Amino acid sequence: MYYQERLECMAREEKRALQSERLISTVKLVYESVPAYRKKMDLAGVKPCDIKSISDIVKLPFTTKQDLRDGYPFGMFSADMEDIVRVHASSGTTGKLTVVGYTENDIKIWAECCARSLAGAGGTKKSLLHVAYGYGLFTGGLGLHYGGELLGLSVVPVSSGNTARQIQLLKDFKTDIICCTPSYAVFLADELEKAGVDPKELSLKSGLFGAEPWTEEMRKDIEKRLNLKAYDIYGLSEILGPGVAGECEKQSGCHIWDDHFYPEIVHEKTLKPLADGKAGELVFTTLTKEGIPLIRYRTRDITAITNEPCPCGRTSPRIKRIAGRSDDMLIIRGVNIFPSQIESVLMSADSRVAPHYHIITDRVNNLDILEIEVELNDGANFDEIKTVEEITKKLTVEIASAISVVPKVRLVSTGSIKRSEGKSVRVTDRRKS
């Protein structure tokens, strides 16, 4: 249930004292060793001596992904390269790579955080862990790999791709825990069905799914089709990688390991702090990182935080399911829309619809157009015009009710929409081309 019970269940006041001590050290470190932070803090009129407790964090300037790109490749590192033992990077959608560096202690903390998340999902020394996240510059695979080893699990470093082999290994090894993106879990379920493999033939008990937003409806679908309990895990390479936060067995939000990462929720436009339970942009300050500490890093992820006690006994704050990213939000005719809203409808609207979709936005005669391609399940009769019209009308009405914009729904045959073995690409915005 726990990996580091004392830290995971630490009293709030004791935790704040620890956070304050670590914030003071981190601010001093970046001011003295990272020119970009010294410049930011000087412009904001704040010195390290002004930071006396965690409550002073609001005095500090924000950091964005652009700051990391401006410092490419190693300009935001606070440690000397001789102390950096690992470099990872993420590509994003535009611009240069976002490069992050880890000291030996950073790697240790990363493994500990992933071990906490794995323990929360039921991992024990008797477990066999199938890691289907990509290895390499992407942080997904290696983080959970080391976390699994630290917890004492037997780790199978499968990486992404070659789904037929993955299915064979799941059957032969009798793996009980799997880690991958939720979209790949859906793809894996599709392939099991095509291969005629009943998920009950596998030994899977739980899965940790993250790296992209997913809905509660998708969780239920994955749990049913893979015959396991699906847990959310949250992370981003700039802060650590997977393991910044993870769900416990109560599945009521991801516990943030806030002895290492201090969270805030701010309004995405005004950047003013928001109260508990209010949705806004998630911001993190690293409290223990040595290689590339980040101060008030804007994740662009939209969520809310609760500090309500969790029945599991952990005292850390929990983030609600990520609704989407502020930079992925679609504005259609003045209405803010997240792909997750559309997904929620599609996953529950009609059993004849498959969990595969693609959103296309365009502008015709100065009017925004929203088109949604949706796959039919194998069992649905695509050839019957009446059936197609019935499903199309039903989806159009339910999606319009959910997002306040009437979309054009187009049903497509099974397998038409491109599958992803990594992060899914759900949106094509032709207005930007």
PDB file of C-alpha atoms in Angstrom, residues 111-395:
ATOM      1  CA  ALA A 111      12.693   5.938  -8.680  1.00  0.00           C
ATOM      2  CA  GLU A 112      11.249   6.522  -5.194  1.00  0.00           C
ATOM      3  CA  CYS A 113       8.314   8.546  -6.564  1.00  0.00           C
ATOM      4  CA  CYS A 114       7.526   5.901  -9.185  1.00  0.00           C
ATOM      5  CA  ALA A 115       7.779   3.210  -6.483  1.00  0.00           C
ATOM      6  CA  ARG A 116       5.183   5.114  -4.440  1.00  0.00           C
ATOM      7  CA  SER A 117       2.834   5.211  -7.444  1.00  0.00           C
ATOM      8  CA  LEU A 118       3.331   1.513  -8.173  1.00  0.00           C
ATOM      9  CA  ALA A 119       2.717   0.605  -4.524  1.00  0.00           C
ATOM     10  CA  GLY A 120      -0.466   2.695  -4.567  1.00  0.00           C
ATOM     11  CA  ALA A 121      -1.672   0.608  -7.513  1.00  0.00           C
ATOM     12  CA  GLY A 122      -1.075  -2.630  -5.637  1.00  0.00           C
ATOM     13  CA  GLY A 123       2.471  -3.439  -6.722  1.00  0.00           C
ATOM     14  CA  THR A 124       4.395  -5.831  -4.446  1.00  0.00           C
ATOM     15  CA  LYS A 125       7.583  -7.880  -4.626  1.00  0.00           C
ATOM     16  CA  LYS A 126       5.491 -10.688  -6.074  1.00  0.00           C
ATOM     17  CA  SER A 127       4.380  -8.531  -9.030  1.00  0.00           C
ATOM     18  CA  LEU A 128       5.576  -8.763 -12.625  1.00  0.00           C
ATOM     19  CA  LEU A 129       5.608  -5.326 -14.281  1.00  0.00           C
ATOM     20  CA  HIS A 130       5.144  -4.965 -18.054  1.00  0.00           C
ATOM     21  CA  VAL A 131       6.478  -1.518 -19.079  1.00  0.00           C
ATOM     22  CA  ALA A 132       5.056  -0.601 -22.497  1.00  0.00           C
ATOM     23  CA  TYR A 133       5.990   3.083 -22.368  1.00  0.00           C
ATOM     24  CA  GLY A 134       8.731   4.098 -24.767  1.00  0.00           C
ATOM     25  CA  TYR A 135      12.332   3.997 -23.606  1.00  0.00           C
ATOM     26  CA  GLY A 136      14.973   6.458 -24.775  1.00  0.00           C
ATOM     27  CA  LEU A 137      14.768  10.250 -24.590  1.00  0.00           C
ATOM     28  CA  PHE A 138      11.109   9.967 -23.522  1.00  0.00           C
ATOM     29  CA  THR A 139      10.970   9.653 -19.728  1.00  0.00           C
ATOM     30  CA  GLY A 140       8.080   7.164 -19.524  1.00  0.00           C
ATOM     31  CA  GLY A 141       9.775   3.799 -19.708  1.00  0.00           C
ATOM     32  CA  LEU A 142      12.887   4.313 -17.616  1.00  0.00           C
ATOM     33  CA  GLY A 143      11.143   6.077 -14.728  1.00  0.00           C
ATOM     34  CA  LEU A 144       8.697   3.249 -14.065  1.00  0.00           C
ATOM     35  CA  HIS A 145      11.401   0.701 -14.800  1.00  0.00           C
ATOM     36  CA  TYR A 146      13.600   1.986 -11.969  1.00  0.00           C
ATOM     37  CA  GLY A 147      10.607   2.518  -9.695  1.00  0.00           C
ATOM     38  CA  GLY A 148       9.563  -1.080 -10.231  1.00  0.00           C
ATOM     39  CA  GLU A 149      13.033  -2.398  -9.489  1.00  0.00           C
ATOM     40  CA  LEU A 150      13.292  -0.256  -6.349  1.00  0.00           C
ATOM     41  CA  LEU A 151       9.956  -1.602  -5.104  1.00  0.00           C
ATOM     42  CA  GLY A 152      11.193  -5.121  -5.771  1.00  0.00           C
ATOM     43  CA  LEU A 153       8.974  -5.955  -8.735  1.00  0.00           C
ATOM     44  CA  SER A 154      10.174  -8.114 -11.630  1.00  0.00           C
ATOM     45  CA  VAL A 155      10.349  -5.674 -14.553  1.00  0.00           C
ATOM     46  CA  VAL A 156       9.794  -6.580 -18.209  1.00  0.00           C
ATOM     47  CA  PRO A 157      11.185  -3.647 -20.287  1.00  0.00           C
ATOM     48  CA  VAL A 158       9.082  -4.244 -23.399  1.00  0.00           C
ATOM     49  CA  SER A 159       8.916  -0.579 -24.524  1.00  0.00           C
ATOM     50  CA  SER A 160       6.317   0.496 -27.110  1.00  0.00           C
ATOM     51  CA  GLY A 161       5.368  -1.128 -30.403  1.00  0.00           C
ATOM     52  CA  ASN A 162       5.277  -4.724 -31.676  1.00  0.00           C
ATOM     53  CA  THR A 163       1.861  -5.371 -30.168  1.00  0.00           C
ATOM     54  CA  ALA A 164       1.705  -9.022 -31.217  1.00  0.00           C
ATOM     55  CA  ARG A 165       4.831  -9.716 -29.181  1.00  0.00           C
ATOM     56  CA  GLN A 166       3.430  -7.731 -26.256  1.00  0.00           C
ATOM     57  CA  ILE A 167       0.315  -9.907 -26.214  1.00  0.00           C
ATOM     58  CA  GLN A 168       2.426 -13.056 -26.380  1.00  0.00           C
ATOM     59  CA  LEU A 169       4.563 -11.906 -23.440  1.00  0.00           C
ATOM     60  CA  LEU A 170       1.527 -10.921 -21.377  1.00  0.00           C
ATOM     61  CA  LYS A 171       0.141 -14.426 -21.882  1.00  0.00           C
ATOM     62  CA  ASP A 172       3.367 -16.363 -21.368  1.00  0.00           C
ATOM     63  CA  PHE A 173       4.850 -14.330 -18.499  1.00  0.00           C
ATOM     64  CA  LYS A 174       1.505 -14.018 -16.664  1.00  0.00           C
ATOM     65  CA  THR A 175       2.204 -10.348 -16.031  1.00  0.00           C
ATOM     66  CA  ASP A 176      -0.072  -8.730 -13.432  1.00  0.00           C
ATOM     67  CA  ILE A 177       0.727  -4.991 -13.854  1.00  0.00           C
ATOM     68  CA  ILE A 178       1.021  -3.055 -17.115  1.00  0.00           C
ATOM     69  CA  CYS A 179       2.132   0.549 -17.742  1.00  0.00           C
ATOM     70  CA  CYS A 180       1.365   2.404 -20.997  1.00  0.00           C
ATOM     71  CA  THR A 181      -0.631   5.311 -22.398  1.00  0.00           C
ATOM     72  CA  PRO A 182      -4.429   4.930 -22.108  1.00  0.00           C
ATOM     73  CA  SER A 183      -4.788   5.144 -25.895  1.00  0.00           C
ATOM     74  CA  TYR A 184      -2.349   2.240 -26.270  1.00  0.00           C
ATOM     75  CA  ALA A 185      -4.338   0.266 -23.681  1.00  0.00           C
ATOM     76  CA  VAL A 186      -7.423   0.707 -25.902  1.00  0.00           C
ATOM     77  CA  PHE A 187      -5.387  -0.313 -28.953  1.00  0.00           C
ATOM     78  CA  LEU A 188      -4.114  -3.360 -27.064  1.00  0.00           C
ATOM     79  CA  ALA A 189      -7.708  -4.328 -26.200  1.00  0.00           C
ATOM     80  CA  ASP A 190      -8.630  -4.038 -29.900  1.00  0.00           C
ATOM     81  CA  GLU A 191      -5.749  -6.312 -30.872  1.00  0.00           C
ATOM     82  CA  LEU A 192      -6.679  -8.865 -28.218  1.00  0.00           C
ATOM     83  CA  GLU A 193     -10.170  -9.019 -29.680  1.00  0.00           C
ATOM     84  CA  LYS A 194      -8.801  -9.438 -33.224  1.00  0.00           C
ATOM     85  CA  ALA A 195      -6.518 -12.238 -32.024  1.00  0.00           C
ATOM     86  CA  GLY A 196      -9.416 -13.951 -30.278  1.00  0.00           C
ATOM     87  CA  VAL A 197      -7.749 -13.648 -26.876  1.00  0.00           C
ATOM     88  CA  ASP A 198     -10.101 -13.349 -23.904  1.00  0.00           C
ATOM     89  CA  PRO A 199      -8.546 -10.860 -21.423  1.00  0.00           C
ATOM     90  CA  LYS A 200      -9.480 -13.314 -18.691  1.00  0.00           C
ATOM     91  CA  GLU A 201      -6.806 -15.576 -20.159  1.00  0.00           C
ATOM     92  CA  LEU A 202      -4.257 -12.967 -19.022  1.00  0.00           C
ATOM     93  CA  SER A 203      -3.158 -12.420 -15.427  1.00  0.00           C
ATOM     94  CA  LEU A 204      -3.453  -8.625 -15.434  1.00  0.00           C
ATOM     95  CA  LYS A 205      -4.749  -7.133 -12.190  1.00  0.00           C
ATOM     96  CA  SER A 206      -3.870  -3.452 -12.548  1.00  0.00           C
ATOM     97  CA  GLY A 207      -2.512  -0.912 -15.000  1.00  0.00           C
ATOM     98  CA  LEU A 208      -0.916   2.529 -14.635  1.00  0.00           C
ATOM     99  CA  PHE A 209      -1.943   4.746 -17.522  1.00  0.00           C
ATOM    100  CA  GLY A 210      -0.781   8.297 -18.176  1.00  0.00           C
ATOM    101  CA  ALA A 211       1.191  10.668 -20.457  1.00  0.00           C
ATOM    102  CA  GLU A 212      -2.037  11.988 -22.041  1.00  0.00           C
ATOM    103  CA  PRO A 213      -5.444  13.178 -20.811  1.00  0.00           C
ATOM    104  CA  TRP A 214      -8.091  10.459 -20.500  1.00  0.00           C
ATOM    105  CA  THR A 215     -11.608  10.336 -19.189  1.00  0.00           C
ATOM    106  CA  GLU A 216     -13.440   8.371 -16.531  1.00  0.00           C
ATOM    107  CA  GLU A 217     -15.430   6.757 -19.335  1.00  0.00           C
ATOM    108  CA  MET A 218     -12.207   5.537 -20.935  1.00  0.00           C
ATOM    109  CA  ARG A 219     -11.106   4.141 -17.565  1.00  0.00           C
ATOM    110  CA  LYS A 220     -14.283   2.039 -17.374  1.00  0.00           C
ATOM    111  CA  ASP A 221     -13.811   0.869 -20.948  1.00  0.00           C
ATOM    112  CA  ILE A 222     -10.186  -0.176 -20.323  1.00  0.00           C
ATOM    113  CA  GLU A 223     -11.077  -1.923 -17.065  1.00  0.00           C
ATOM    114  CA  LYS A 224     -13.827  -3.915 -18.778  1.00  0.00           C
ATOM    115  CA  ARG A 225     -11.881  -4.806 -21.909  1.00  0.00           C
ATOM    116  CA  LEU A 226      -8.565  -5.671 -20.206  1.00  0.00           C
ATOM    117  CA  ASN A 227     -10.091  -7.157 -17.043  1.00  0.00           C
ATOM    118  CA  LEU A 228      -8.004  -5.057 -14.629  1.00  0.00           C
ATOM    119  CA  LYS A 229      -8.161  -2.026 -12.340  1.00  0.00           C
ATOM    120  CA  ALA A 230      -6.974   1.091 -14.174  1.00  0.00           C
ATOM    121  CA  TYR A 231      -4.967   3.685 -12.237  1.00  0.00           C
ATOM    122  CA  ASP A 232      -4.057   7.200 -13.306  1.00  0.00           C
ATOM    123  CA  ILE A 233      -0.417   8.293 -13.058  1.00  0.00           C
ATOM    124  CA  TYR A 234       0.730  11.843 -13.715  1.00  0.00           C
ATOM    125  CA  GLY A 235       4.047  13.342 -14.672  1.00  0.00           C
ATOM    126  CA  LEU A 236       5.908  15.507 -17.125  1.00  0.00           C
ATOM    127  CA  SER A 237       9.533  15.380 -18.157  1.00  0.00           C
ATOM    128  CA  GLU A 238      10.275  18.974 -17.166  1.00  0.00           C
ATOM    129  CA  ILE A 239       9.388  18.259 -13.531  1.00  0.00           C
ATOM    130  CA  LEU A 240      10.586  14.644 -13.281  1.00  0.00           C
ATOM    131  CA  GLY A 241       8.827  12.244 -15.656  1.00  0.00           C
ATOM    132  CA  PRO A 242       6.091   9.810 -14.611  1.00  0.00           C
ATOM    133  CA  GLY A 243       5.614   9.588 -10.862  1.00  0.00           C
ATOM    134  CA  VAL A 244       5.000  13.226  -9.944  1.00  0.00           C
ATOM    135  CA  ALA A 245       1.600  11.994  -8.744  1.00  0.00           C
ATOM    136  CA  GLY A 246      -0.311   8.718  -8.720  1.00  0.00           C
ATOM    137  CA  GLU A 247      -3.638   7.240  -7.691  1.00  0.00           C
ATOM    138  CA  CYS A 248      -4.131   5.010  -4.671  1.00  0.00           C
ATOM    139  CA  GLU A 249      -6.626   2.159  -4.464  1.00  0.00           C
ATOM    140  CA  LYS A 250      -9.439   4.648  -3.694  1.00  0.00           C
ATOM    141  CA  GLN A 251      -9.045   6.167  -7.187  1.00  0.00           C
ATOM    142  CA  SER A 252     -10.204   9.617  -6.119  1.00  0.00           C
ATOM    143  CA  GLY A 253      -7.462  11.708  -7.678  1.00  0.00           C
ATOM    144  CA  CYS A 254      -3.688  11.447  -8.042  1.00  0.00           C
ATOM    145  CA  HIS A 255      -1.692  11.997  -4.856  1.00  0.00           C
ATOM    146  CA  ILE A 256       1.008  14.602  -5.490  1.00  0.00           C
ATOM    147  CA  TRP A 257       4.297  13.687  -3.838  1.00  0.00           C
ATOM    148  CA  ASP A 258       4.463  17.181  -2.407  1.00  0.00           C
ATOM    149  CA  ASP A 259       7.569  16.659  -0.328  1.00  0.00           C
ATOM    150  CA  HIS A 260       9.306  16.895  -3.729  1.00  0.00           C
ATOM    151  CA  PHE A 261       6.909  18.956  -5.876  1.00  0.00           C
ATOM    152  CA  TYR A 262       4.869  21.868  -4.560  1.00  0.00           C
ATOM    153  CA  PRO A 263       1.614  22.361  -6.523  1.00  0.00           C
ATOM    154  CA  GLU A 264      -0.451  25.476  -7.178  1.00  0.00           C
ATOM    155  CA  ILE A 265      -3.555  26.100  -9.266  1.00  0.00           C
ATOM    156  CA  VAL A 266      -3.672  29.484 -10.986  1.00  0.00           C
ATOM    157  CA  HIS A 267      -6.069  31.169 -13.359  1.00  0.00           C
ATOM    158  CA  GLU A 268      -4.700  30.461 -16.833  1.00  0.00           C
ATOM    159  CA  LYS A 269      -5.012  34.109 -17.908  1.00  0.00           C
ATOM    160  CA  THR A 270      -4.531  36.236 -14.782  1.00  0.00           C
ATOM    161  CA  LEU A 271      -2.119  33.730 -13.156  1.00  0.00           C
ATOM    162  CA  LYS A 272      -3.695  34.500  -9.790  1.00  0.00           C
ATOM    163  CA  PRO A 273      -3.833  31.586  -7.300  1.00  0.00           C
ATOM    164  CA  LEU A 274      -7.203  29.819  -7.094  1.00  0.00           C
ATOM    165  CA  ALA A 275      -8.871  28.241  -4.070  1.00  0.00           C
ATOM    166  CA  ASP A 276      -9.073  24.497  -3.397  1.00  0.00           C
ATOM    167  CA  GLY A 277     -11.444  22.772  -5.774  1.00  0.00           C
ATOM    168  CA  LYS A 278     -11.339  25.502  -8.430  1.00  0.00           C
ATOM    169  CA  ALA A 279     -10.161  24.386 -11.864  1.00  0.00           C
ATOM    170  CA  GLY A 280      -7.229  26.177 -13.429  1.00  0.00           C
ATOM    171  CA  GLU A 281      -3.681  25.678 -14.650  1.00  0.00           C
ATOM    172  CA  LEU A 282      -1.432  23.387 -12.640  1.00  0.00           C
ATOM    173  CA  VAL A 283       1.897  24.916 -11.587  1.00  0.00           C
ATOM    174  CA  PHE A 284       4.781  23.039  -9.980  1.00  0.00           C
ATOM    175  CA  THR A 285       7.893  24.054  -8.061  1.00  0.00           C
ATOM    176  CA  THR A 286      10.499  21.335  -7.617  1.00  0.00           C
ATOM    177  CA  LEU A 287      11.788  21.184  -4.042  1.00  0.00           C
ATOM    178  CA  THR A 288      14.587  18.605  -4.258  1.00  0.00           C
ATOM    179  CA  LYS A 289      15.845  18.522  -7.854  1.00  0.00           C
ATOM    180  CA  GLU A 290      19.518  19.283  -8.386  1.00  0.00           C
ATOM    181  CA  GLY A 291      20.019  18.950 -12.136  1.00  0.00           C
ATOM    182  CA  ILE A 292      17.350  21.368 -13.351  1.00  0.00           C
ATOM    183  CA  PRO A 293      15.202  22.779 -10.523  1.00  0.00           C
ATOM    184  CA  LEU A 294      12.148  24.679 -11.779  1.00  0.00           C
ATOM    185  CA  ILE A 295      10.330  27.496 -10.010  1.00  0.00           C
ATOM    186  CA  ARG A 296       6.564  27.840 -10.521  1.00  0.00           C
ATOM    187  CA  TYR A 297       6.616  25.928 -13.791  1.00  0.00           C
ATOM    188  CA  ARG A 298       3.420  26.369 -15.820  1.00  0.00           C
ATOM    189  CA  THR A 299       2.409  22.882 -16.941  1.00  0.00           C
ATOM    190  CA  ARG A 300      -0.527  24.104 -19.085  1.00  0.00           C
ATOM    191  CA  ASP A 301      -2.539  21.179 -17.672  1.00  0.00           C
ATOM    192  CA  ILE A 302      -6.045  22.096 -16.510  1.00  0.00           C
ATOM    193  CA  THR A 303      -7.212  20.481 -13.280  1.00  0.00           C
ATOM    194  CA  ALA A 304      -8.184  21.212  -9.674  1.00  0.00           C
ATOM    195  CA  ILE A 305      -6.594  20.304  -6.335  1.00  0.00           C
ATOM    196  CA  THR A 306      -8.271  18.942  -3.229  1.00  0.00           C
ATOM    197  CA  ASN A 307      -6.726  18.798   0.235  1.00  0.00           C
ATOM    198  CA  GLU A 308      -9.591  16.755   1.644  1.00  0.00           C
ATOM    199  CA  PRO A 309      -8.340  13.722   3.617  1.00  0.00           C
ATOM    200  CA  CYS A 310      -8.110  10.526   1.582  1.00  0.00           C
ATOM    201  CA  PRO A 311      -9.391   7.299   3.178  1.00  0.00           C
ATOM    202  CA  CYS A 312      -6.110   5.621   2.216  1.00  0.00           C
ATOM    203  CA  GLY A 313      -4.299   7.612   4.919  1.00  0.00           C
ATOM    204  CA  ARG A 314      -2.032   9.632   2.643  1.00  0.00           C
ATOM    205  CA  THR A 315      -1.997  13.324   3.537  1.00  0.00           C
ATOM    206  CA  SER A 316      -0.787  14.740   0.222  1.00  0.00           C
ATOM    207  CA  PRO A 317      -3.052  16.913  -1.947  1.00  0.00           C
ATOM    208  CA  ARG A 318      -4.718  15.238  -4.904  1.00  0.00           C
ATOM    209  CA  ILE A 319      -5.222  16.499  -8.414  1.00  0.00           C
ATOM    210  CA  LYS A 320      -8.438  15.711 -10.183  1.00  0.00           C
ATOM    211  CA  ARG A 321      -8.349  14.095 -13.607  1.00  0.00           C
ATOM    212  CA  ILE A 322      -6.627  16.373 -16.152  1.00  0.00           C
ATOM    213  CA  ALA A 323      -9.340  17.977 -18.276  1.00  0.00           C
ATOM    214  CA  GLY A 324      -6.875  18.916 -21.009  1.00  0.00           C
ATOM    215  CA  ARG A 325      -4.157  21.440 -21.694  1.00  0.00           C
ATOM    216  CA  SER A 326      -4.710  25.166 -21.946  1.00  0.00           C
ATOM    217  CA  ASP A 327      -2.692  25.167 -25.179  1.00  0.00           C
ATOM    218  CA  ASP A 328      -4.742  22.210 -26.544  1.00  0.00           C
ATOM    219  CA  MET A 329      -8.072  23.859 -25.788  1.00  0.00           C
ATOM    220  CA  LEU A 330     -10.118  24.535 -28.905  1.00  0.00           C
ATOM    221  CA  ILE A 331     -11.997  27.811 -29.212  1.00  0.00           C
ATOM    222  CA  ILE A 332     -14.906  27.253 -31.588  1.00  0.00           C
ATOM    223  CA  ARG A 333     -17.129  30.270 -32.218  1.00  0.00           C
ATOM    224  CA  GLY A 334     -16.033  31.729 -28.893  1.00  0.00           C
ATOM    225  CA  VAL A 335     -16.694  28.531 -26.918  1.00  0.00           C
ATOM    226  CA  ASN A 336     -13.852  26.819 -25.043  1.00  0.00           C
ATOM    227  CA  ILE A 337     -13.807  23.085 -25.784  1.00  0.00           C
ATOM    228  CA  PHE A 338     -11.500  20.311 -24.569  1.00  0.00           C
ATOM    229  CA  PRO A 339     -11.214  17.040 -26.533  1.00  0.00           C
ATOM    230  CA  SER A 340     -11.910  15.186 -23.271  1.00  0.00           C
ATOM    231  CA  GLN A 341     -15.472  16.598 -23.252  1.00  0.00           C
ATOM    232  CA  ILE A 342     -16.131  15.032 -26.634  1.00  0.00           C
ATOM    233  CA  GLU A 343     -14.476  11.779 -25.581  1.00  0.00           C
ATOM    234  CA  SER A 344     -16.738  11.509 -22.522  1.00  0.00           C
ATOM    235  CA  VAL A 345     -19.804  11.615 -24.743  1.00  0.00           C
ATOM    236  CA  LEU A 346     -18.457   9.160 -27.297  1.00  0.00           C
ATOM    237  CA  MET A 347     -17.437   6.642 -24.633  1.00  0.00           C
ATOM    238  CA  SER A 348     -20.926   6.487 -23.151  1.00  0.00           C
ATOM    239  CA  ALA A 349     -23.337   7.511 -25.902  1.00  0.00           C
ATOM    240  CA  ASP A 350     -23.760   4.354 -27.973  1.00  0.00           C
ATOM    241  CA  SER A 351     -22.353   0.817 -27.735  1.00  0.00           C
ATOM    242  CA  ARG A 352     -22.109   0.704 -31.524  1.00  0.00           C
ATOM    243  CA  VAL A 353     -19.394   3.391 -31.417  1.00  0.00           C
ATOM    244  CA  ALA A 354     -15.737   2.437 -30.934  1.00  0.00           C
ATOM    245  CA  PRO A 355     -13.403   4.448 -28.628  1.00  0.00           C
ATOM    246  CA  HIS A 356     -11.497   5.897 -31.586  1.00  0.00           C
ATOM    247  CA  TYR A 357     -12.125   9.404 -32.879  1.00  0.00           C
ATOM    248  CA  HIS A 358     -10.443  12.324 -34.625  1.00  0.00           C
ATOM    249  CA  ILE A 359     -11.405  15.983 -34.286  1.00  0.00           C
ATOM    250  CA  ILE A 360     -10.938  18.332 -37.250  1.00  0.00           C
ATOM    251  CA  THR A 361     -11.414  22.084 -37.033  1.00  0.00           C
ATOM    252  CA  ASP A 362     -11.489  24.417 -40.014  1.00  0.00           C
ATOM    253  CA  ARG A 363     -12.678  27.879 -40.980  1.00  0.00           C
ATOM    254  CA  VAL A 364     -15.082  28.333 -43.893  1.00  0.00           C
ATOM    255  CA  ASN A 365     -16.334  31.792 -44.867  1.00  0.00           C
ATOM    256  CA  ASN A 366     -14.955  33.138 -41.559  1.00  0.00           C
ATOM    257  CA  LEU A 367     -16.987  30.583 -39.596  1.00  0.00           C
ATOM    258  CA  ASP A 368     -15.345  27.925 -37.401  1.00  0.00           C
ATOM    259  CA  ILE A 369     -16.310  24.372 -38.360  1.00  0.00           C
ATOM    260  CA  LEU A 370     -16.025  21.382 -35.998  1.00  0.00           C
ATOM    261  CA  GLU A 371     -15.991  17.922 -37.559  1.00  0.00           C
ATOM    262  CA  ILE A 372     -15.632  14.679 -35.598  1.00  0.00           C
ATOM    263  CA  GLU A 373     -14.758  11.382 -37.229  1.00  0.00           C
ATOM    264  CA  VAL A 374     -16.008   8.444 -35.143  1.00  0.00           C
ATOM    265  CA  GLU A 375     -15.415   4.748 -35.751  1.00  0.00           C
ATOM    266  CA  LEU A 376     -18.218   2.227 -35.615  1.00  0.00           C
ATOM    267  CA  ASN A 377     -17.653  -1.040 -33.775  1.00  0.00           C
ATOM    268  CA  ASP A 378     -17.205  -4.210 -35.803  1.00  0.00           C
ATOM    269  CA  GLY A 379     -20.688  -5.356 -34.817  1.00  0.00           C
ATOM    270  CA  ALA A 380     -22.458  -2.258 -36.135  1.00  0.00           C
ATOM    271  CA  ASN A 381     -23.993  -2.451 -39.610  1.00  0.00           C
ATOM    272  CA  PHE A 382     -22.247   0.300 -41.529  1.00  0.00           C
ATOM    273  CA  ASP A 383     -24.091  -0.583 -44.717  1.00  0.00           C
ATOM    274  CA  GLU A 384     -27.550   0.280 -43.380  1.00  0.00           C
ATOM    275  CA  ILE A 385     -28.217   3.948 -44.115  1.00  0.00           C
ATOM    276  CA  LYS A 386     -30.900   4.086 -41.428  1.00  0.00           C
ATOM    277  CA  THR A 387     -28.438   2.880 -38.780  1.00  0.00           C
ATOM    278  CA  VAL A 388     -25.778   5.406 -39.809  1.00  0.00           C
ATOM    279  CA  GLU A 389     -28.291   8.263 -39.763  1.00  0.00           C
ATOM    280  CA  GLU A 390     -29.640   7.210 -36.364  1.00  0.00           C
ATOM    281  CA  ILE A 391     -26.213   7.045 -34.710  1.00  0.00           C
ATOM    282  CA  THR A 392     -25.018  10.250 -36.376  1.00  0.00           C
ATOM    283  CA  LYS A 393     -28.070  12.181 -35.164  1.00  0.00           C
ATOM    284  CA  LYS A 394     -27.774  10.786 -31.644  1.00  0.00           C
ATOM    285  CA  LEU A 395     -24.077  11.681 -31.338  1.00  0.00           C
TER     286      LEU A 395
END
